[in-house]
PDB file of C-alpha atoms and ligand atoms in Angstrom:
ATOM      1  CA  MET A   1      12.853 -19.661   9.338  1.00 51.00           C
ATOM      2  CA  VAL A   2      13.739 -20.623  12.669  1.00 51.00           C
ATOM      3  CA  PRO A   3      16.464 -18.839  14.711  1.00 56.00           C
ATOM      4  CA  GLU A   4      19.790 -20.800  14.463  1.00 55.00           C
ATOM      5  CA  THR A   5      20.298 -20.176  18.311  1.00 64.00           C
ATOM      6  CA  TRP A   6      18.051 -19.154  20.700  1.00 70.00           C
ATOM      7  CA  PRO A   7      19.510 -17.533  24.026  1.00 74.00           C
ATOM      8  CA  GLU A   8      19.665 -19.746  26.845  1.00 74.00           C
ATOM      9  CA  LYS A   9      20.232 -19.437  30.658  1.00 71.00           C
ATOM     10  CA  ASP A  10      23.675 -20.469  31.887  1.00 73.00           C
ATOM     11  CA  ALA A  11      24.650 -23.309  33.954  1.00 74.00           C
ATOM     12  CA  ALA A  12      23.819 -21.178  37.115  1.00 73.00           C
ATOM     13  CA  GLY A  13      20.359 -20.243  35.900  1.00 76.00           C
ATOM     14  CA  LYS A  14      21.340 -16.758  34.881  1.00 73.00           C
ATOM     15  CA  GLY A  15      20.504 -15.259  31.582  1.00 67.00           C
ATOM     16  CA  PRO A  16      17.214 -14.068  29.609  1.00 67.00           C
ATOM     17  CA  GLU A  17      14.376 -13.575  32.239  1.00 75.00           C
ATOM     18  CA  ARG A  18      11.492 -13.482  29.719  1.00 84.00           C
ATOM     19  CA  SER A  19      10.044 -16.485  27.368  1.00 88.00           C
ATOM     20  CA  CYS A  20       8.842 -15.639  23.922  1.00 90.00           C
ATOM     21  CA  GLY A  21       5.288 -16.894  25.073  1.00 92.00           C
ATOM     22  CA  GLN A  22       5.141 -14.359  28.113  1.00 93.00           C
ATOM     23  CA  VAL A  23       6.429 -11.466  25.976  1.00 94.00           C
ATOM     24  CA  LEU A  24       3.708 -12.309  23.273  1.00 95.00           C
ATOM     25  CA  GLU A  25       1.120 -12.562  26.200  1.00 95.00           C
ATOM     26  CA  GLN A  26       2.425  -9.075  27.725  1.00 95.00           C
ATOM     27  CA  ALA A  27       2.468  -7.277  24.238  1.00 97.00           C
ATOM     28  CA  ALA A  28      -0.772  -7.956  23.291  1.00 97.00           C
ATOM     29  CA  ALA A  29      -2.269  -6.871  26.367  1.00 98.00           C
ATOM     30  CA  ARG A  30      -0.645  -4.027  26.091  1.00 97.00           C
ATOM     31  CA  LEU A  31      -1.927  -3.113  22.522  1.00 98.00           C
ATOM     32  CA  ARG A  32      -5.685  -4.256  23.572  1.00 98.00           C
ATOM     33  CA  ALA A  33      -5.215  -2.034  26.297  1.00 98.00           C
ATOM     34  CA  ALA A  34      -4.569   0.941  23.624  1.00 98.00           C
ATOM     35  CA  GLY A  35      -7.502  -0.085  21.789  1.00 97.00           C
ATOM     36  CA  ILE A  36      -5.903  -1.736  18.945  1.00 97.00           C
ATOM     37  CA  ASP A  37      -7.792  -4.200  17.036  1.00 95.00           C
ATOM     38  CA  GLY A  38      -6.538  -7.666  15.967  1.00 96.00           C
ATOM     39  CA  ALA A  39      -3.806  -6.670  19.234  1.00 98.00           C
ATOM     40  CA  ARG A  40      -2.708 -10.676  19.122  1.00 96.00           C
ATOM     41  CA  ARG A  41      -2.357 -10.462  15.816  1.00 97.00           C
ATOM     42  CA  ASP A  42      -0.050  -7.364  15.540  1.00 98.00           C
ATOM     43  CA  ALA A  43       1.829  -8.513  18.808  1.00 97.00           C
ATOM     44  CA  ARG A  44       2.712 -11.846  17.200  1.00 96.00           C
ATOM     45  CA  LEU A  45       3.866 -10.170  13.780  1.00 97.00           C
ATOM     46  CA  LEU A  46       6.098  -7.345  15.846  1.00 97.00           C
ATOM     47  CA  LEU A  47       7.554  -9.912  17.978  1.00 95.00           C
ATOM     48  CA  ALA A  48       8.320 -12.145  15.084  1.00 94.00           C
ATOM     49  CA  ALA A  49      10.107  -9.321  13.147  1.00 94.00           C
ATOM     50  CA  ALA A  50      11.957  -8.429  16.376  1.00 93.00           C
ATOM     51  CA  LEU A  51      13.114 -12.051  16.621  1.00 90.00           C
ATOM     52  CA  GLY A  52      13.779 -12.532  12.928  1.00 90.00           C
ATOM     53  CA  ILE A  53      11.724 -15.559  12.248  1.00 89.00           C
ATOM     54  CA  GLU A  54       8.059 -16.222  10.848  1.00 89.00           C
ATOM     55  CA  ALA A  55       5.044 -15.341  12.599  1.00 89.00           C
ATOM     56  CA  ALA A  56       3.953 -18.984  12.533  1.00 87.00           C
ATOM     57  CA  GLN A  57       7.291 -19.729  14.559  1.00 87.00           C
ATOM     58  CA  VAL A  58       6.107 -17.381  17.634  1.00 87.00           C
ATOM     59  CA  MET A  59       3.484 -19.798  18.499  1.00 88.00           C
ATOM     60  CA  ALA A  60       5.582 -22.696  17.967  1.00 88.00           C
ATOM     61  CA  TYR A  61       8.179 -21.592  20.351  1.00 83.00           C
ATOM     62  CA  PRO A  62       6.316 -20.078  23.508  1.00 86.00           C
ATOM     63  CA  GLU A  63       8.893 -21.832  26.021  1.00 85.00           C
ATOM     64  CA  ARG A  64      12.365 -20.110  24.427  1.00 85.00           C
ATOM     65  CA  TRP A  65      13.731 -17.369  25.907  1.00 86.00           C
ATOM     66  CA  ILE A  66      14.559 -13.803  24.185  1.00 89.00           C
ATOM     67  CA  SER A  67      17.526 -11.727  24.589  1.00 88.00           C
ATOM     68  CA  ASP A  68      17.535  -8.497  26.246  1.00 87.00           C
ATOM     69  CA  ALA A  69      18.729  -6.623  22.817  1.00 89.00           C
ATOM     70  CA  GLN A  70      15.267  -8.711  21.692  1.00 90.00           C
ATOM     71  CA  GLY A  71      13.072  -7.744  24.194  1.00 91.00           C
ATOM     72  CA  ALA A  72      14.040  -3.929  23.949  1.00 93.00           C
ATOM     73  CA  GLU A  73      13.437  -4.245  20.154  1.00 95.00           C
ATOM     74  CA  VAL A  74      10.031  -5.711  20.712  1.00 95.00           C
ATOM     75  CA  GLU A  75       9.298  -3.025  23.148  1.00 95.00           C
ATOM     76  CA  ARG A  76      10.100  -0.298  20.929  1.00 97.00           C
ATOM     77  CA  MET A  77       7.690  -1.704  18.207  1.00 98.00           C
ATOM     78  CA  ILE A  78       5.152  -2.105  20.680  1.00 98.00           C
ATOM     79  CA  VAL A  79       5.258   1.330  22.098  1.00 98.00           C
ATOM     80  CA  ARG A  80       4.982   2.253  18.261  1.00 98.00           C
ATOM     81  CA  ARG A  81       1.865   0.032  17.477  1.00 98.00           C
ATOM     82  CA  ALA A  82       0.183   1.176  20.899  1.00 98.00           C
ATOM     83  CA  ARG A  83       0.003   4.990  19.499  1.00 98.00           C
ATOM     84  CA  HIS A  84      -1.574   3.338  16.514  1.00 98.00           C
ATOM     85  CA  GLU A  85       1.227   3.440  13.943  1.00 98.00           C
ATOM     86  CA  PRO A  86       0.265   0.424  11.434  1.00 98.00           C
ATOM     87  CA  VAL A  87       2.438  -2.562  11.527  1.00 98.00           C
ATOM     88  CA  SER A  88       3.240  -2.022   7.983  1.00 98.00           C
ATOM     89  CA  ARG A  89       4.889   1.279   8.791  1.00 98.00           C
ATOM     90  CA  ILE A  90       6.571   0.176  11.856  1.00 98.00           C
ATOM     91  CA  LEU A  91       8.397  -2.875   9.589  1.00 97.00           C
ATOM     92  CA  GLY A  92       8.292  -0.683   6.522  1.00 97.00           C
ATOM     93  CA  ARG A  93       6.973  -2.920   4.233  1.00 97.00           C
ATOM     94  CA  ARG A  94       3.726  -3.944   2.847  1.00 97.00           C
ATOM     95  CA  GLU A  95       2.908  -7.073   0.535  1.00 97.00           C
ATOM     96  CA  PHE A  96       1.086  -6.223  -2.374  1.00 98.00           C
ATOM     97  CA  TRP A  97      -0.223  -8.469  -5.058  1.00 98.00           C
ATOM     98  CA  GLY A  98       2.352 -10.834  -3.735  1.00 98.00           C
ATOM     99  CA  LEU A  99       5.066  -8.399  -4.144  1.00 98.00           C
ATOM    100  CA  GLU A 100       7.318  -7.387  -1.138  1.00 98.00           C
ATOM    101  CA  LEU A 101       7.360  -3.467  -1.286  1.00 98.00           C
ATOM    102  CA  HIS A 102       9.387  -0.916   1.046  1.00 98.00           C
ATOM    103  CA  ILE A 103       7.329   1.842   2.243  1.00 98.00           C
ATOM    104  CA  THR A 104       8.293   5.146   3.865  1.00 98.00           C
ATOM    105  CA  PRO A 105       6.540   8.068   5.758  1.00 98.00           C
ATOM    106  CA  GLU A 106       6.089   9.706   2.125  1.00 98.00           C
ATOM    107  CA  THR A 107       4.440   6.924   0.586  1.00 98.00           C
ATOM    108  CA  LEU A 108       0.713   5.512   0.942  1.00 98.00           C
ATOM    109  CA  ASP A 109       0.309   2.433   2.654  1.00 98.00           C
ATOM    110  CA  PRO A 110      -0.830   0.358  -0.141  1.00 98.00           C
ATOM    111  CA  ARG A 111      -4.340  -1.079   0.560  1.00 97.00           C
ATOM    112  CA  PRO A 112      -5.599  -4.452  -0.486  1.00 96.00           C
ATOM    113  CA  ASP A 113      -8.503  -3.208  -1.985  1.00 96.00           C
ATOM    114  CA  SER A 114      -6.362  -1.195  -4.747  1.00 98.00           C
ATOM    115  CA  GLU A 115      -5.687  -5.182  -5.966  1.00 98.00           C
ATOM    116  CA  THR A 116      -9.118  -4.223  -8.003  1.00 97.00           C
ATOM    117  CA  LEU A 117      -7.199  -2.056 -10.444  1.00 98.00           C
ATOM    118  CA  VAL A 118      -4.588  -4.604 -11.209  1.00 98.00           C
ATOM    119  CA  ALA A 119      -7.061  -7.135 -11.507  1.00 98.00           C
ATOM    120  CA  ALA A 120      -9.179  -4.957 -13.682  1.00 98.00           C
ATOM    121  CA  VAL A 121      -6.163  -4.136 -16.038  1.00 98.00           C
ATOM    122  CA  VAL A 122      -4.970  -7.723 -16.295  1.00 98.00           C
ATOM    123  CA  ALA A 123      -8.508  -9.136 -17.318  1.00 97.00           C
ATOM    124  CA  ARG A 124      -8.551  -6.290 -19.935  1.00 96.00           C
ATOM    125  CA  ILE A 125      -5.471  -7.456 -21.532  1.00 96.00           C
ATOM    126  CA  ALA A 126      -6.019 -10.104 -24.122  1.00 91.00           C
ATOM    127  CA  ALA A 127      -2.361 -10.558 -25.521  1.00 92.00           C
ATOM    128  CA  ARG A 128      -0.390 -10.638 -21.961  1.00 92.00           C
ATOM    129  CA  ALA A 129       3.245 -11.069 -23.750  1.00 93.00           C
ATOM    130  CA  ALA A 130       2.695  -8.215 -26.309  1.00 94.00           C
ATOM    131  CA  PRO A 131       4.372  -5.075 -25.778  1.00 96.00           C
ATOM    132  CA  LEU A 132       2.389  -2.324 -23.902  1.00 97.00           C
ATOM    133  CA  LYS A 133       2.807   1.308 -22.434  1.00 98.00           C
ATOM    134  CA  ILE A 134       1.223   1.723 -18.871  1.00 98.00           C
ATOM    135  CA  LEU A 135       1.251   4.972 -17.029  1.00 98.00           C
ATOM    136  CA  ASP A 136       0.633   5.187 -13.387  1.00 99.00           C
ATOM    137  CA  LEU A 137      -0.554   8.523 -11.930  1.00 98.00           C
ATOM    138  CA  GLY A 138       0.454   9.012  -8.469  1.00 98.00           C
ATOM    139  CA  THR A 139       2.405   6.062  -8.326  1.00 98.00           C
ATOM    140  CA  GLY A 140       3.406   6.543  -4.364  1.00 98.00           C
ATOM    141  CA  SER A 141       5.355   3.220  -3.595  1.00 98.00           C
ATOM    142  CA  GLY A 142       4.633   1.777  -7.301  1.00 98.00           C
ATOM    143  CA  CYS A 143       2.602  -0.592  -6.052  1.00 98.00           C
ATOM    144  CA  LEU A 144       0.411  -0.616  -9.253  1.00 98.00           C
ATOM    145  CA  LEU A 145       2.682  -0.100 -11.696  1.00 99.00           C
ATOM    146  CA  LEU A 146       4.770  -2.763 -10.285  1.00 98.00           C
ATOM    147  CA  ALA A 147       2.287  -5.360  -9.809  1.00 98.00           C
ATOM    148  CA  LEU A 148       0.828  -4.753 -13.696  1.00 98.00           C
ATOM    149  CA  LEU A 149       4.613  -5.096 -14.731  1.00 98.00           C
ATOM    150  CA  SER A 150       5.039  -8.208 -12.689  1.00 98.00           C
ATOM    151  CA  GLU A 151       2.262  -9.746 -14.685  1.00 98.00           C
ATOM    152  CA  LEU A 152       2.702  -8.398 -17.785  1.00 98.00           C
ATOM    153  CA  PRO A 153       6.223  -9.351 -19.241  1.00 97.00           C
ATOM    154  CA  ALA A 154       6.431  -7.169 -22.118  1.00 97.00           C
ATOM    155  CA  ALA A 155       5.127  -4.278 -20.679  1.00 98.00           C
ATOM    156  CA  GLU A 156       6.808  -0.890 -19.793  1.00 98.00           C
ATOM    157  CA  GLY A 157       5.870   1.728 -17.690  1.00 98.00           C
ATOM    158  CA  LEU A 158       6.191   5.179 -16.283  1.00 98.00           C
ATOM    159  CA  GLY A 159       5.098   6.228 -12.769  1.00 98.00           C
ATOM    160  CA  ILE A 160       4.336   9.874 -12.093  1.00 98.00           C
ATOM    161  CA  ASP A 161       4.216  11.620  -8.626  1.00 98.00           C
ATOM    162  CA  LEU A 162       4.521  14.916  -7.276  1.00 98.00           C
ATOM    163  CA  ASP A 163       6.395  14.013  -4.131  1.00 98.00           C
ATOM    164  CA  PRO A 164      10.244  12.931  -5.165  1.00 98.00           C
ATOM    165  CA  ALA A 165      10.674  11.058  -1.864  1.00 98.00           C
ATOM    166  CA  ALA A 166       7.794   8.529  -3.204  1.00 98.00           C
ATOM    167  CA  LEU A 167       9.351   8.224  -6.605  1.00 98.00           C
ATOM    168  CA  ALA A 168      12.749   7.390  -4.639  1.00 98.00           C
ATOM    169  CA  VAL A 169      10.767   4.614  -2.696  1.00 98.00           C
ATOM    170  CA  ALA A 170       9.356   3.409  -6.054  1.00 98.00           C
ATOM    171  CA  SER A 171      12.494   3.223  -7.741  1.00 98.00           C
ATOM    172  CA  GLU A 172      13.906   1.127  -5.135  1.00 98.00           C
ATOM    173  CA  ASN A 173      11.082  -1.013  -5.448  1.00 98.00           C
ATOM    174  CA  ALA A 174      11.300  -1.765  -8.718  1.00 98.00           C
ATOM    175  CA  ALA A 175      14.989  -2.547  -8.410  1.00 98.00           C
ATOM    176  CA  CYS A 176      14.117  -4.832  -5.654  1.00 98.00           C
ATOM    177  CA  LEU A 177      11.859  -6.541  -7.574  1.00 98.00           C
ATOM    178  CA  GLY A 178      14.147  -7.091 -10.531  1.00 98.00           C
ATOM    179  CA  LEU A 179      11.453  -4.456 -12.686  1.00 98.00           C
ATOM    180  CA  ALA A 180      13.919  -1.387 -12.852  1.00 98.00           C
ATOM    181  CA  ALA A 181      14.597  -1.927 -16.616  1.00 98.00           C
ATOM    182  CA  ARG A 182      10.819  -1.569 -17.476  1.00 98.00           C
ATOM    183  CA  ALA A 183       9.748   0.950 -14.902  1.00 98.00           C
ATOM    184  CA  ARG A 184      10.717   4.516 -15.183  1.00 98.00           C
ATOM    185  CA  PHE A 185       9.545   7.108 -12.608  1.00 98.00           C
ATOM    186  CA  ALA A 186       9.086  11.050 -12.968  1.00 98.00           C
ATOM    187  CA  THR A 187       8.026  13.969 -10.839  1.00 98.00           C
ATOM    188  CA  GLY A 188       4.990  15.638 -12.309  1.00 98.00           C
ATOM    189  CA  ASP A 189       1.589  17.204 -11.686  1.00 98.00           C
ATOM    190  CA  TRP A 190      -0.802  14.180 -13.150  1.00 98.00           C
ATOM    191  CA  ALA A 191      -0.110  13.821 -16.712  1.00 98.00           C
ATOM    192  CA  GLU A 192       0.714  17.478 -17.541  1.00 98.00           C
ATOM    193  CA  GLY A 193       2.904  17.791 -20.202  1.00 97.00           C
ATOM    194  CA  LEU A 194       2.674  13.997 -21.385  1.00 98.00           C
ATOM    195  CA  GLY A 195       2.307  12.845 -24.736  1.00 97.00           C
ATOM    196  CA  GLY A 196      -0.503  10.487 -26.150  1.00 97.00           C
ATOM    197  CA  GLY A 197      -0.235   6.730 -27.138  1.00 97.00           C
ATOM    198  CA  TRP A 198      -0.608   5.266 -23.437  1.00 98.00           C
ATOM    199  CA  GLN A 199      -2.149   2.121 -24.064  1.00 98.00           C
ATOM    200  CA  VAL A 200      -3.144   1.673 -20.045  1.00 98.00           C
ATOM    201  CA  ILE A 201      -3.857   4.623 -17.609  1.00 98.00           C
ATOM    202  CA  VAL A 202      -3.801   3.641 -13.979  1.00 98.00           C
ATOM    203  CA  SER A 203      -4.444   6.079 -10.797  1.00 98.00           C
ATOM    204  CA  ASN A 204      -5.272   5.595  -7.386  1.00 98.00           C
ATOM    205  CA  PRO A 205      -5.529   9.307  -6.676  1.00 98.00           C
ATOM    206  CA  PRO A 206      -6.287  11.282  -3.540  1.00 98.00           C
ATOM    207  CA  TYR A 207     -10.150  11.335  -2.931  1.00 98.00           C
ATOM    208  CA  ILE A 208     -10.941  12.200   0.887  1.00 98.00           C
ATOM    209  CA  ILE A 209     -12.751  15.035   1.646  1.00 98.00           C
ATOM    210  CA  GLY A 210     -10.103  17.506   3.108  1.00 97.00           C
ATOM    211  CA  ARG A 211     -11.978  18.039   6.517  1.00 97.00           C
ATOM    212  CA  GLU A 212     -13.051  14.405   7.037  1.00 98.00           C
ATOM    213  CA  ILE A 213      -9.391  13.503   7.131  1.00 98.00           C
ATOM    214  CA  GLU A 214      -9.148  14.031  11.064  1.00 97.00           C
ATOM    215  CA  GLY A 215     -12.035  11.822  11.528  1.00 97.00           C
ATOM    216  CA  LEU A 216     -10.377   8.784   9.884  1.00 97.00           C
ATOM    217  CA  SER A 217      -8.821   6.134  12.030  1.00 97.00           C
ATOM    218  CA  PRO A 218      -5.610   7.680  13.588  1.00 97.00           C
ATOM    219  CA  GLU A 219      -3.756   4.867  11.750  1.00 98.00           C
ATOM    220  CA  VAL A 220      -4.729   6.577   8.332  1.00 98.00           C
ATOM    221  CA  ALA A 221      -5.135  10.653   9.404  1.00 98.00           C
ATOM    222  CA  GLU A 222      -1.612  10.381  11.407  1.00 98.00           C
ATOM    223  CA  PHE A 223       0.555   7.957   9.205  1.00 98.00           C
ATOM    224  CA  ASP A 224      -0.724   8.210   5.715  1.00 98.00           C
ATOM    225  CA  PRO A 225       0.896  11.114   3.812  1.00 98.00           C
ATOM    226  CA  ARG A 226      -1.626  13.876   3.399  1.00 98.00           C
ATOM    227  CA  LEU A 227      -0.635  14.424   0.125  1.00 98.00           C
ATOM    228  CA  ALA A 228      -2.040  11.114  -0.793  1.00 98.00           C
ATOM    229  CA  LEU A 229      -5.512  11.577   0.914  1.00 98.00           C
ATOM    230  CA  ASP A 230      -6.466  15.049   0.757  1.00 98.00           C
ATOM    231  CA  ALA A 231      -8.735  15.884  -2.308  1.00 98.00           C
ATOM    232  CA  GLY A 232     -10.103  19.340  -1.424  1.00 98.00           C
ATOM    233  CA  PRO A 233     -13.493  20.161  -0.416  1.00 98.00           C
ATOM    234  CA  ASP A 234     -15.560  17.535  -2.174  1.00 97.00           C
ATOM    235  CA  GLY A 235     -13.280  14.848  -2.551  1.00 98.00           C
ATOM    236  CA  LEU A 236     -13.183  15.255  -6.746  1.00 98.00           C
ATOM    237  CA  LYS A 237     -10.109  17.737  -7.025  1.00 98.00           C
ATOM    238  CA  SER A 238      -7.785  15.231  -8.434  1.00 98.00           C
ATOM    239  CA  TYR A 239     -10.400  13.389 -10.641  1.00 98.00           C
ATOM    240  CA  ARG A 240     -11.118  16.889 -12.364  1.00 98.00           C
ATOM    241  CA  LYS A 241      -7.612  17.104 -13.699  1.00 98.00           C
ATOM    242  CA  ILE A 242      -6.582  13.565 -14.032  1.00 98.00           C
ATOM    243  CA  VAL A 243      -9.779  12.589 -16.207  1.00 98.00           C
ATOM    244  CA  PRO A 244      -9.543  15.095 -19.222  1.00 98.00           C
ATOM    245  CA  GLN A 245      -6.041  14.488 -19.141  1.00 98.00           C
ATOM    246  CA  ALA A 246      -6.282  10.724 -19.270  1.00 98.00           C
ATOM    247  CA  ALA A 247      -8.695  11.103 -22.125  1.00 98.00           C
ATOM    248  CA  ARG A 248      -6.543  13.305 -24.140  1.00 98.00           C
ATOM    249  CA  ILE A 249      -3.270  10.726 -23.922  1.00 98.00           C
ATOM    250  CA  LEU A 250      -5.086   7.332 -23.972  1.00 98.00           C
ATOM    251  CA  ALA A 251      -4.214   5.285 -27.150  1.00 97.00           C
ATOM    252  CA  PRO A 252      -7.331   4.843 -29.233  1.00 96.00           C
ATOM    253  CA  LYS A 253      -8.185   1.427 -27.710  1.00 95.00           C
ATOM    254  CA  GLY A 254      -6.814   2.015 -24.662  1.00 97.00           C
ATOM    255  CA  VAL A 255      -8.076   1.882 -20.924  1.00 98.00           C
ATOM    256  CA  LEU A 256      -8.274   4.191 -18.148  1.00 98.00           C
ATOM    257  CA  VAL A 257      -8.620   2.535 -14.839  1.00 98.00           C
ATOM    258  CA  LEU A 258      -9.263   4.584 -11.545  1.00 98.00           C
ATOM    259  CA  GLU A 259      -9.800   3.751  -7.979  1.00 98.00           C
ATOM    260  CA  ILE A 260     -12.795   5.922  -6.455  1.00 98.00           C
ATOM    261  CA  GLY A 261     -14.204   6.503  -2.599  1.00 96.00           C
ATOM    262  CA  ALA A 262     -17.238   4.846  -1.754  1.00 94.00           C
ATOM    263  CA  GLY A 263     -20.061   6.692  -3.284  1.00 94.00           C
ATOM    264  CA  GLN A 264     -18.189   8.915  -5.935  1.00 97.00           C
ATOM    265  CA  GLY A 265     -18.848   6.686  -8.665  1.00 97.00           C
ATOM    266  CA  ASP A 266     -21.743   8.748 -10.228  1.00 97.00           C
ATOM    267  CA  ALA A 267     -19.542  11.898 -10.113  1.00 98.00           C
ATOM    268  CA  VAL A 268     -16.569  10.745 -11.678  1.00 98.00           C
ATOM    269  CA  CYS A 269     -18.441   8.564 -14.327  1.00 98.00           C
ATOM    270  CA  ARG A 270     -19.998  12.199 -15.321  1.00 98.00           C
ATOM    271  CA  LEU A 271     -16.591  13.478 -15.400  1.00 98.00           C
ATOM    272  CA  MET A 272     -15.634  10.804 -17.795  1.00 98.00           C
ATOM    273  CA  ARG A 273     -18.325  11.227 -19.982  1.00 98.00           C
ATOM    274  CA  GLN A 274     -17.700  15.296 -20.016  1.00 98.00           C
ATOM    275  CA  SER A 275     -14.300  14.216 -21.391  1.00 98.00           C
ATOM    276  CA  GLY A 276     -15.636  12.043 -24.140  1.00 98.00           C
ATOM    277  CA  LEU A 277     -14.740   8.716 -22.574  1.00 98.00           C
ATOM    278  CA  ALA A 278     -17.481   5.873 -22.550  1.00 95.00           C
ATOM    279  CA  ALA A 279     -18.005   1.911 -21.975  1.00 93.00           C
ATOM    280  CA  ILE A 280     -17.992   2.960 -18.151  1.00 97.00           C
ATOM    281  CA  GLU A 281     -17.449  -0.023 -16.075  1.00 98.00           C
ATOM    282  CA  ARG A 282     -18.084  -0.011 -12.228  1.00 98.00           C
ATOM    283  CA  LEU A 283     -16.215  -2.891 -10.381  1.00 97.00           C
ATOM    284  CA  ALA A 284     -16.608  -3.735  -6.705  1.00 96.00           C
ATOM    285  CA  ASP A 285     -13.748  -4.519  -4.049  1.00 94.00           C
ATOM    286  CA  LEU A 286     -13.494  -7.639  -1.779  1.00 89.00           C
ATOM    287  CA  SER A 287     -15.813  -6.081   0.387  1.00 92.00           C
ATOM    288  CA  GLY A 288     -18.431  -5.390  -2.467  1.00 94.00           C
ATOM    289  CA  THR A 289     -18.045  -1.650  -2.187  1.00 95.00           C
ATOM    290  CA  LYS A 290     -17.567   0.084  -5.947  1.00 96.00           C
ATOM    291  CA  ARG A 291     -13.865   0.843  -5.863  1.00 97.00           C
ATOM    292  CA  CYS A 292     -12.774   0.775  -9.597  1.00 98.00           C
ATOM    293  CA  LEU A 293     -14.089   2.550 -12.872  1.00 98.00           C
ATOM    294  CA  VAL A 294     -12.938   1.332 -16.186  1.00 98.00           C
ATOM    295  CA  ALA A 295     -13.293   3.671 -18.950  1.00 98.00           C
ATOM    296  CA  ARG A 296     -12.154   3.807 -22.778  1.00 98.00           C
ATOM    297  CA  PRO A 297     -12.084   6.432 -25.319  1.00 97.00           C
ATOM    298  CA  GLY A 298     -15.615   7.113 -26.847  1.00 91.00           C
TER     299      GLY A 298
HETATM  300  C1  SAM B   1      -3.853   7.553  -2.866  1.00 58.66           C
HETATM  301  S1  SAM B   1      -2.110   7.835  -3.278  1.00 58.66           S
HETATM  302  C2  SAM B   1      -1.732   6.172  -3.997  1.00 58.66           C
HETATM  303  C3  SAM B   1      -0.388   5.582  -4.328  1.00 58.66           C
HETATM  304  C4  SAM B   1      -0.320   4.279  -4.621  1.00 58.66           C
HETATM  305  N1  SAM B   1      -0.599   4.484  -6.119  1.00 58.66           N
HETATM  306  C5  SAM B   1      -1.239   3.459  -4.131  1.00 58.66           C
HETATM  307  O1  SAM B   1      -1.979   3.113  -4.781  1.00 58.66           O
HETATM  308  O2  SAM B   1      -0.980   3.079  -3.030  1.00 58.66           O
HETATM  309  C6  SAM B   1      -2.118   9.106  -4.269  1.00 58.66           C
HETATM  310  C7  SAM B   1      -0.659   9.354  -4.674  1.00 58.66           C
HETATM  311  O3  SAM B   1      -0.720  10.623  -5.464  1.00 58.66           O
HETATM  312  C8  SAM B   1       0.399  11.780  -5.345  1.00 58.66           C
HETATM  313  N2  SAM B   1      -0.184  12.904  -5.809  1.00 58.66           N
HETATM  314  C9  SAM B   1      -0.819  13.701  -5.329  1.00 58.66           C
HETATM  315  N3  SAM B   1      -1.142  14.807  -5.875  1.00 58.66           N
HETATM  316  C10 SAM B   1      -0.345  14.801  -7.097  1.00 58.66           C
HETATM  317  C11 SAM B   1       0.032  15.300  -8.106  1.00 58.66           C
HETATM  318  N4  SAM B   1      -0.846  16.432  -8.361  1.00 58.66           N
HETATM  319  N5  SAM B   1       0.224  14.913  -8.945  1.00 58.66           N
HETATM  320  C12 SAM B   1       0.994  13.379  -9.185  1.00 58.66           C
HETATM  321  N6  SAM B   1       0.929  12.795  -7.946  1.00 58.66           N
HETATM  322  C13 SAM B   1      -0.022  13.408  -7.028  1.00 58.66           C
HETATM  323  C14 SAM B   1       0.641  11.312  -3.956  1.00 58.66           C
HETATM  324  O4  SAM B   1       1.881  11.760  -3.425  1.00 58.66           O
HETATM  325  C15 SAM B   1       0.633   9.715  -3.344  1.00 58.66           C
HETATM  326  O5  SAM B   1       1.624   9.357  -3.613  1.00 58.66           O
END
């Protein structure tokens, strides 16, 4: 995508004062000074968004002028990033499993690590074109459910969240991706009150120890919703509710796929066994951390 017209100086040499390349260098320097990792990459992404072009084009047209209005837009974005707001939150969108998702302050910014759950489910479905009932507990932006529906054309799913504002975002994402006919969303406290027969239950619940949240990077502690992070004094609060509920409502040959935090595997496996689940597998994410547990009815 290249803009049809770049701003130009007039015949008298009056007009825009700064070139694309100059703005990029200044923005990157400001982000570096603010301690942002990957300052130049982020400056490029934000500049591209302000100009309405692909990030690669920023590098291809360093000599082009940018208008005052575009400069002001870049400036607003750079100020936000210098305060450690993630690029995805500034742009209001994030790519997950190849899908473009809208995100808001009420939704977790989906993490690439959570794609481990999607891969785990897809790998365990023998007949991918067969009808399937999927439940996503703590759906947030809807990323897990929508990624699964995009892979499994006859599947239908329900996404549950405590926060209605997150569910509004998930519904909008389903509509934008053409998946609304197969995705329902409802407020709820995990699976409380739901009936059984779910062939797939996925969940990426909050799993951070409450008092440790302030010590996380500002990108997480200040910009991800607390409801999406805080799992009480030992980080296991959500699993204590989700695991027995899921064990009750899984179909006999169903599969439960849960995201876990680093070091939580043993404790969550114990909860699974106590609830009668079996055949437990531990799967690593791309960086080698055990990120996902898979279990089946015993
Ligand atoms: C870690 S986020 C995961 C969001 C999304 N599934 C993802 O992977 O990006 C956890 C989600 O659980 C929701 N949540 C927290 N407590 C809940 C509860 N008691 N019942 C249902 N959802 C809850 C939060 O609002 C948040 O959207």
